[in-house]
Coordinates of C-alpha atoms in Angstrom, one line a residue:
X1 CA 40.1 4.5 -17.4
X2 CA 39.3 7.2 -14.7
X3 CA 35.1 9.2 -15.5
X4 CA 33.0 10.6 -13.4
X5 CA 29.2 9.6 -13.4
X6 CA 26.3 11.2 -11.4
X7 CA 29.0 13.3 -8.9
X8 CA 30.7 10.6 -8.4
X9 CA 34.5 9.6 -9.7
X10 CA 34.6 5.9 -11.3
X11 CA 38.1 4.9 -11.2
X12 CA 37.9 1.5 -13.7
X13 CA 41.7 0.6 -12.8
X14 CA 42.9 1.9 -9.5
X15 CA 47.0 2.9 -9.2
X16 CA 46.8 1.9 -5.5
X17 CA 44.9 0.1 -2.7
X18 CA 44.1 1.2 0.6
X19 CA 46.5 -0.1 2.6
X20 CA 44.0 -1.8 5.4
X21 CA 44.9 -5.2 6.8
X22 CA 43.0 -7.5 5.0
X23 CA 39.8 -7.9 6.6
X24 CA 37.7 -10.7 8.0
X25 CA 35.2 -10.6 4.9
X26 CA 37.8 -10.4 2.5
X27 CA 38.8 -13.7 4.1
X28 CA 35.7 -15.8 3.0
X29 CA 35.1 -18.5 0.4
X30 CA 34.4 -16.9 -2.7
X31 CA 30.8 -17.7 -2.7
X32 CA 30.1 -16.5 0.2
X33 CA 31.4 -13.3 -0.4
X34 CA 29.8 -12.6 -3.6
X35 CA 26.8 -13.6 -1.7
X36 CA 27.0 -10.5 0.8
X37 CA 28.2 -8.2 -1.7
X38 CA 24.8 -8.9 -3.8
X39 CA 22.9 -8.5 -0.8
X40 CA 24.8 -5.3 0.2
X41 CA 23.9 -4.0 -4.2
X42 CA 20.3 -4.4 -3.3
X43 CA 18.2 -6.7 -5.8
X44 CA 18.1 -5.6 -9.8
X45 CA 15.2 -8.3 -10.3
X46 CA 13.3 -5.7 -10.9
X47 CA 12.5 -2.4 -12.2
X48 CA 12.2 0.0 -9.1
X49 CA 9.7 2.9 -9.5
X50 CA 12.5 5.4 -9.7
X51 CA 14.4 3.2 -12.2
X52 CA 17.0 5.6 -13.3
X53 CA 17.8 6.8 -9.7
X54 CA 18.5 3.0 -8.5
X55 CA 20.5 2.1 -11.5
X56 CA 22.6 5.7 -10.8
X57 CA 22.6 4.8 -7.2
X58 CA 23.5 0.7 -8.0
X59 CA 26.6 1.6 -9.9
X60 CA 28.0 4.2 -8.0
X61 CA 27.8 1.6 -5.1
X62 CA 29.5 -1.0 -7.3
X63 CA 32.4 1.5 -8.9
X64 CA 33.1 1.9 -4.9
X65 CA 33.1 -1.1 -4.1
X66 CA 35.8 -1.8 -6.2
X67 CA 38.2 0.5 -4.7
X68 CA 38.2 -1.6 -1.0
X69 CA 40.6 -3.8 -1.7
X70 CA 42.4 -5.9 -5.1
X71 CA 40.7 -8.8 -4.1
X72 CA 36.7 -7.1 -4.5
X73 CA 37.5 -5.3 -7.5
X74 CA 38.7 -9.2 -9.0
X75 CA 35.8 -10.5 -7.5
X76 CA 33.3 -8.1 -8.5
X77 CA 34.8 -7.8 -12.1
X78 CA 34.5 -11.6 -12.2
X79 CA 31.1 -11.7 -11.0
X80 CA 29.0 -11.2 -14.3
X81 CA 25.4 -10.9 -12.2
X82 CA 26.6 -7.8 -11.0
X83 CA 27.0 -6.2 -14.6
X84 CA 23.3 -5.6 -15.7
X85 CA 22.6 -1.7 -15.8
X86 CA 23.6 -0.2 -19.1
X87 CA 22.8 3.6 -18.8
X88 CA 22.4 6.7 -20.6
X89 CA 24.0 8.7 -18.6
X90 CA 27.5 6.8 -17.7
X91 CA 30.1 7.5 -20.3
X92 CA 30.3 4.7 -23.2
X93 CA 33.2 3.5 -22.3
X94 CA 31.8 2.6 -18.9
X95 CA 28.5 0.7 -20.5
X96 CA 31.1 -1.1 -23.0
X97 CA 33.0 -2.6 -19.9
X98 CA 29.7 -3.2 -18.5
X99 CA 28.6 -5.4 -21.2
X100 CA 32.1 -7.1 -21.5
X101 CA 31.9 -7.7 -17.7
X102 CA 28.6 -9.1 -17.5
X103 CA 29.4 -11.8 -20.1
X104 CA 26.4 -14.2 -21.4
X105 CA 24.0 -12.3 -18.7
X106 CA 21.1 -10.0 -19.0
X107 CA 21.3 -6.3 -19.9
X108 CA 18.4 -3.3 -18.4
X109 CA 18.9 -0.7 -20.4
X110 CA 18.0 2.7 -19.0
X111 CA 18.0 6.1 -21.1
X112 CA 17.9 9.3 -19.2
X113 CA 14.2 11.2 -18.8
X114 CA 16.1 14.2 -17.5
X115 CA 18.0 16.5 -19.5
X116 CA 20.4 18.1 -17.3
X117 CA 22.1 17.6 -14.1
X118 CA 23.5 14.1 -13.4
X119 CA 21.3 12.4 -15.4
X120 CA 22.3 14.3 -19.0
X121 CA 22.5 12.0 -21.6
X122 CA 25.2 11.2 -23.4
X123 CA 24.4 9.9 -26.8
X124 CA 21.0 10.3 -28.8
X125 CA 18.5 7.3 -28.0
X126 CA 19.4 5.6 -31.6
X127 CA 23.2 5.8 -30.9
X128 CA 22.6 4.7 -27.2
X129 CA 20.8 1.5 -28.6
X130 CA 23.1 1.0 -31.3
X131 CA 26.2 0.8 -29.2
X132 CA 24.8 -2.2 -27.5
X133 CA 23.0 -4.1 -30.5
X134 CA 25.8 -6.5 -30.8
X135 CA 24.1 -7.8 -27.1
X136 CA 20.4 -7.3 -28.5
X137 CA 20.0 -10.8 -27.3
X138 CA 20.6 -10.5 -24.0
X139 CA 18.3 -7.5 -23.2
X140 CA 16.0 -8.0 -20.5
X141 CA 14.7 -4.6 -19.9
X142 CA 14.3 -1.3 -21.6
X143 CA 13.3 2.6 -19.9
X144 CA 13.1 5.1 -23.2
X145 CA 11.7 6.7 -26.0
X146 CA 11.0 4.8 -28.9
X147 CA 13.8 3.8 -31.3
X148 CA 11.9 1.9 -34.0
X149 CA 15.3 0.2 -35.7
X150 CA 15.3 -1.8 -32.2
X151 CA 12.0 -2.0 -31.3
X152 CA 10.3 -3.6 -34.1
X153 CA 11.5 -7.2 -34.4
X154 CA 11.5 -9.6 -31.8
X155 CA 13.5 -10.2 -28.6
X156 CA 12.6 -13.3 -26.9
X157 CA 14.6 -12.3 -23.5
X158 CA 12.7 -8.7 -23.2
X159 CA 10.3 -9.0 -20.0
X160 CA 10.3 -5.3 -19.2
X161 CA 9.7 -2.4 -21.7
X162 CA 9.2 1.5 -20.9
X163 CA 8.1 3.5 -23.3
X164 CA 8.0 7.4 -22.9
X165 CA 7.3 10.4 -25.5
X166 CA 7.2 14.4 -24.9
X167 CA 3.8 14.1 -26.9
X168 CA 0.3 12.5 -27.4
X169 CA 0.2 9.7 -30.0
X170 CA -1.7 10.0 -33.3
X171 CA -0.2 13.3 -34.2
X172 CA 0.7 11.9 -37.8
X173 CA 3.8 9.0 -36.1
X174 CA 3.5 5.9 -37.7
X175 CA 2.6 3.3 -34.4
X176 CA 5.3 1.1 -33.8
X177 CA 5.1 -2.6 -34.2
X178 CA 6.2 -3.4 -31.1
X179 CA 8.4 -6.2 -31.1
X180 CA 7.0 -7.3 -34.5
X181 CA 4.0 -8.4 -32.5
X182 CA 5.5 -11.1 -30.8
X183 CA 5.6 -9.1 -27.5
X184 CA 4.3 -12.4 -25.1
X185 CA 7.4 -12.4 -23.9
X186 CA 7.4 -9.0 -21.8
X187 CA 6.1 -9.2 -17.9
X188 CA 6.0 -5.9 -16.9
X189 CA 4.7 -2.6 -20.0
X190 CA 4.4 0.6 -19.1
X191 CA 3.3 3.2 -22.8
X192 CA 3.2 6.7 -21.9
X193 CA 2.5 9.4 -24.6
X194 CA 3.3 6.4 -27.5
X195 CA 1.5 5.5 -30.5
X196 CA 1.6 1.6 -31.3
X197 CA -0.2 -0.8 -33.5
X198 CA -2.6 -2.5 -31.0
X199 CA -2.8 -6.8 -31.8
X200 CA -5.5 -8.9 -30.2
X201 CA -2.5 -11.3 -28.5
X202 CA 0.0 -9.2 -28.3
X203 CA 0.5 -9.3 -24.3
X204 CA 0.4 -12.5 -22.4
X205 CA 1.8 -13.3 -18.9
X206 CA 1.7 -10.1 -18.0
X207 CA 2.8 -9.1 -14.0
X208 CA 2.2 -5.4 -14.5
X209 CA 0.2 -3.0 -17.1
X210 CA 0.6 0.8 -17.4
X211 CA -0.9 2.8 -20.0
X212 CA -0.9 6.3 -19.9
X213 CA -2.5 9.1 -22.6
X214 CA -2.3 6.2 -25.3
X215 CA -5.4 5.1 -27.5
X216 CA -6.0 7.8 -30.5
X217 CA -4.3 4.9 -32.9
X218 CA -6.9 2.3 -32.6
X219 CA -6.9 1.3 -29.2
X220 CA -10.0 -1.0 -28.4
X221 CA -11.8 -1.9 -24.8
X222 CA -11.5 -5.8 -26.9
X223 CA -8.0 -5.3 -26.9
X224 CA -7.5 -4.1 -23.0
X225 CA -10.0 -7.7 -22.0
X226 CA -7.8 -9.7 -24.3
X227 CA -4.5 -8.5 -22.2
X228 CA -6.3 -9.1 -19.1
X229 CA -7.5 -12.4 -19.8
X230 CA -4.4 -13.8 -21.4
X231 CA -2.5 -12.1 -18.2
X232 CA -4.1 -14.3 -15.2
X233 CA -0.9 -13.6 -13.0
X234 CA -1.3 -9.6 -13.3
X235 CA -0.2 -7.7 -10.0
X236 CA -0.6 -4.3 -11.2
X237 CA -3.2 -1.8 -13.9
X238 CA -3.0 1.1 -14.3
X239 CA -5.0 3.5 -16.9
X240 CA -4.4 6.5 -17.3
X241 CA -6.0 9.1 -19.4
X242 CA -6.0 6.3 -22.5
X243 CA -8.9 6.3 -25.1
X244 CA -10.4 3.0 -25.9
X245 CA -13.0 2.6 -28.3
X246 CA -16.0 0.1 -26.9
X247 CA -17.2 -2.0 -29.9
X248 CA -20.7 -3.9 -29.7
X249 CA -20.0 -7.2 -29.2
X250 CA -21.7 -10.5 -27.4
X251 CA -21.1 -9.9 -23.2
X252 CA -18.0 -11.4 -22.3
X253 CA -17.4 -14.2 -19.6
X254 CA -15.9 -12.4 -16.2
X255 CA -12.3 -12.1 -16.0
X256 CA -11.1 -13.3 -12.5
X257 CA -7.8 -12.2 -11.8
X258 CA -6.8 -13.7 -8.4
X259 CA -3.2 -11.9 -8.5
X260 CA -4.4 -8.2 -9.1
X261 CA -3.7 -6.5 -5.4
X262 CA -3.7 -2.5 -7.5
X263 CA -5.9 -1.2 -9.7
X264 CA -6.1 2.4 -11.1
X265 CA -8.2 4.1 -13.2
X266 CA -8.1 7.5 -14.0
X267 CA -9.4 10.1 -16.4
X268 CA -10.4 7.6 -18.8
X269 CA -13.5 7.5 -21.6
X270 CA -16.4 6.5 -19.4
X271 CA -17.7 3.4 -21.5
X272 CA -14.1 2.2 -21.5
X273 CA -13.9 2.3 -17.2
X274 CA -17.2 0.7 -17.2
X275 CA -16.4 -1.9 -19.8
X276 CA -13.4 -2.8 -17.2
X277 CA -15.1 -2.3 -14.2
X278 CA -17.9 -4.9 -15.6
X279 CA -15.8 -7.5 -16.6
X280 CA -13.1 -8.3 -13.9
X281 CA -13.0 -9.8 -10.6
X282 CA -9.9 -9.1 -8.4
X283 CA -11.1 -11.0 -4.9
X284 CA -7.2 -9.8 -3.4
X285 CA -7.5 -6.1 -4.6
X286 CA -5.4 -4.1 -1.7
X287 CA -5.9 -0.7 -3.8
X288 CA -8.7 0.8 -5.5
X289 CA -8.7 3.8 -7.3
X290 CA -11.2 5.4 -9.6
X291 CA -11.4 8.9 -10.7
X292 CA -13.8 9.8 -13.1
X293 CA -14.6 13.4 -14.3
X294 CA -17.2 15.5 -16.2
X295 CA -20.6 14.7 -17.1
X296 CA -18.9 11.0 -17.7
X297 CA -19.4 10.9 -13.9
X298 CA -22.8 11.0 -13.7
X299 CA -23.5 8.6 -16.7
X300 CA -21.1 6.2 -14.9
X301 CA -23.2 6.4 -11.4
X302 CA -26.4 6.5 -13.3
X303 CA -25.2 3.0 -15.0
X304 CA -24.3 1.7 -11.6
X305 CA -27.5 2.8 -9.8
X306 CA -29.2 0.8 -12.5
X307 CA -26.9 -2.2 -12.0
X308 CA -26.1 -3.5 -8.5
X309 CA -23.7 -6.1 -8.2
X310 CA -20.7 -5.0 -10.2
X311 CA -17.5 -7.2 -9.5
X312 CA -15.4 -4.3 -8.4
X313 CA -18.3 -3.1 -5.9
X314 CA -17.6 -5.8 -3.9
X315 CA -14.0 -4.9 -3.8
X316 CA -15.2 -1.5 -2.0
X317 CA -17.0 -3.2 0.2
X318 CA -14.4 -6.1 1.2
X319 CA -11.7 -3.3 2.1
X320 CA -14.3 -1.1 3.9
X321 CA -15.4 -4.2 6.0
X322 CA -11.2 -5.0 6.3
X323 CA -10.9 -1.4 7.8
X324 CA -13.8 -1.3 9.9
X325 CA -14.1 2.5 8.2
X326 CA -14.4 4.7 5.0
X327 CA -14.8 8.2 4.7
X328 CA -17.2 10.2 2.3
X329 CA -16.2 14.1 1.4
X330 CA -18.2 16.2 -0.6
X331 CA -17.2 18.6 -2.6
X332 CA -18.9 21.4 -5.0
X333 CA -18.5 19.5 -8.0
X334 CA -18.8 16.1 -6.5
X335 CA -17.6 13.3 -4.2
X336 CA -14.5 11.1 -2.5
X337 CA -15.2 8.2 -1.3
X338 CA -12.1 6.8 0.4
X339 CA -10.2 4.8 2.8
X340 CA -8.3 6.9 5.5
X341 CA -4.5 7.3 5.6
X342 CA -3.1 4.3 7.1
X343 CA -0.2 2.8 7.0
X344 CA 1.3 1.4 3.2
X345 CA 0.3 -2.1 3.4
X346 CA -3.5 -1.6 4.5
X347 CA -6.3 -2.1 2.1
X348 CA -7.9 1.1 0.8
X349 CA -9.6 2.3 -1.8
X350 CA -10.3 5.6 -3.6
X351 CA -12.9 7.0 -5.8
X352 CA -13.5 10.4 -7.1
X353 CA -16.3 11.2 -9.1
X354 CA -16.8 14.5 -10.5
X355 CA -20.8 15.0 -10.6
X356 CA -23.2 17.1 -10.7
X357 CA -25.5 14.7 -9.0
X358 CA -24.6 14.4 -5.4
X359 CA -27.5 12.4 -4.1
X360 CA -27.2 9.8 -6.6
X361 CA -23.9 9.5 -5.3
X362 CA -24.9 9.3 -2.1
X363 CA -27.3 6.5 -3.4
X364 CA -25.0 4.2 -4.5
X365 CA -22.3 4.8 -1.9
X366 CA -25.1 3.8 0.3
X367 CA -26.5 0.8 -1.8
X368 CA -22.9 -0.2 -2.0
X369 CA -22.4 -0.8 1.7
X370 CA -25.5 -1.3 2.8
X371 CA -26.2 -1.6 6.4
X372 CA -22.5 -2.2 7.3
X373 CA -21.1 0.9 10.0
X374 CA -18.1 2.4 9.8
X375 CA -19.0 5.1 7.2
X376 CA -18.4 9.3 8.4
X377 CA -19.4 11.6 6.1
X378 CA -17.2 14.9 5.3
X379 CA -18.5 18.5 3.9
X380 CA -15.8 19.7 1.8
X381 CA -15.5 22.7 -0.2
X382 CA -19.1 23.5 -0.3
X383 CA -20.5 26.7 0.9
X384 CA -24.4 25.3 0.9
X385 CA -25.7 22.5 1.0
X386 CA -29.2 21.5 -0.4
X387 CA -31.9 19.8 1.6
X388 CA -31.7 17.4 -0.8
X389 CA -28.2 16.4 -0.1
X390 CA -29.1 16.6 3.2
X391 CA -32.4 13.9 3.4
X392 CA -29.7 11.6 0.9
X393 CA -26.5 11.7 3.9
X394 CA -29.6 10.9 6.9
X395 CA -30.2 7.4 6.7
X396 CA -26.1 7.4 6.7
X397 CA -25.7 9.0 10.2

């Protein structure tokens, strides 16, 4: 079986070897070897940001690594941890021996975003799924559109799901019961442009959220607070452009969530960022950011003018005391507050508020940090500014 795959050939059964002397590493116990080649494959523990370029990139490496010598193509064939990535764009006869080969272990299944280049698909999303739902069992991850034939009964070993549409949900789809509503099961979710039926309990345990232009089928704030709360390990949130519907209900009991070092929200309903923003605590938050935009903005500063002593407040004011500085720009349509550049595994924080009222900004920056230094203050793309701006920035200097 000879394909090619992403540029590069994949010979399954090579006619001949090089004809190197057999080299030291080939020489090793078996366990040892496999050991380096794993590390040498990288780690699929996870799913990388770029998941489809890693998997591309993960078997290409392996196909070659096959060709060194008769003894690593046995080895790696044998070796059924090294068979996990079934992908949309390989060739199905490729993904078959890839689920043959990987024998009683896990499965991340991948479906293409791009459609051309290297990354074409193959087959349709519901023949893709249904030439590995023999192995439904073994899934452990899954990177595509929706396929509701496989996606709406349970699948105990699923930790990772990615979900992607072309669209905005709640044009007329039926939601998806994901997972028949037993999703616990799942670690790491990421919905973009999906429509699901949302279930008080439906996420628990999770490591990572991402939602993104989801929430016109019935998404509640009570829903979000239930994931968080049931998710006391969670590493990662991120919002995006969702609409959440804020019921009246009795205050809720802070959420502490001693895990969460990332938190992004952006372009979300106002009373659903300050519904979040009011009820967690993330004391190891490395990464703040908050964009808000419209007359939301001013509502939103307004509320926390009138409220000091918001749990994500002191987040702004741990990592600005961390840094030692922070950096305040305004613009003509309103402010950044920020963290500058440093290097990736500094603390920072960014918010940008899009308001009409500057000094009330100002106020609450100020408020925030109180008499801690540190803090420059940057004129951006304004052409004039008022006196009143200016008597707000004064006390700062």
């Amino acid at each position: 079986m000879s394909m090619e795959a992403g540029g590069t050939h994949l010979d399954d059964n090579p006619k001949s070897w090089h004809s190197f002397p057999l080299s030291p590493i080939s020489q090793l116990p078996t366990e040892l070897f496999v050991a380096i080649l794993r590390l040498e494959l990288l780690s699929t523990d996870s799913m990388a940001e770029n998941t489809e370029y890693y998997a591309s990139f993960y078997m290409r490496r392996l196909y070659s690594m096959r060709l060194v010598a008769k003894r690593w193509q046995e080895t790696i064939d044998g070796t059924a941890a090294f068979w996990t990535f079934i992908l949309s764009s390989l060739p199905p006869d490729v993904n078959n021996m890839t689920t043959i080969r990987s024998n009683n272990g896990p499965l991340s299944l991948i479906y293409s975003s791009q459609v051309s280049g290297n990354g074409i698909n193959r087959l349709s999303p519901k023949d893709f799924l249904a030439a590995v739902a023999h192995a439904r069992a073994r899934w452990s991850a899954y990177s595509g559109p929706i396929v509701p034939e496989y996606l709406e009964s349970p699948a105990p070993l699923l930790q990772q799901i990615k979900l992607w549409s072309n669209f905005v949900g709640g044009s007329g789809v039926k939601p998806l019961d994901l997972l028949g509503g037993y999703a616990t099961s799942l670690r790491h979710v990421e919905l973009s442009r999906v429509s699901i039926q949302w279930k008080l309990g439906m996420f628990a345990g999770l490591k990572s959220l991402t939602l993104e232009w989801v929430g016109q089928d019935g998404l509640k704030t009570r829903h979000l607070l239930n994931f968080l709360y049931a998710s006391p390990y969670l590493e990662d949130l991120k919002l995006r452009n969702i609409y959440a519907a804020v019921e009246d209900t009795p205050p809720l009991a802070l959420i502490t969530l001693p895990h969460l070092h990332s938190i992004s929200l952006f372009g979300c309903e106002n009373d659903a960022t300050e519904c979040i923003l009011r009820h967690i605590c993330a004391p190891s938050c490395r990464s703040l950011f908050l964009s808000v935009f419209g007359s939301a903005a001013d509502e939103l500063i307004h509320n926390f003018l009138e409220d000091p002593g918001l749990p994500f407040e002191g987040i702004l004011r741990a990592i600005h005391e961390c840094n030692g500085i922070s950096e305040f720009a305004l613009h003509k349509y309103g402010f950044e507050w920020h963290t500058p550049a440093q290097d990736d595994k500094a603390r920072k924080f960014h918010v940008h508020l899009e308001c009409a009222s500057l000094v009330a900004g100002i106020r609450w920056v100020e408020r925030v940090l109180g008499s801690d230094p540190g803090l420059s203050v940057k004129f951006g793309s304004m052409s004039n500014v008022s006196d009143a701006v200016l008597d707000a920035i004064a006390p700062m200097s």
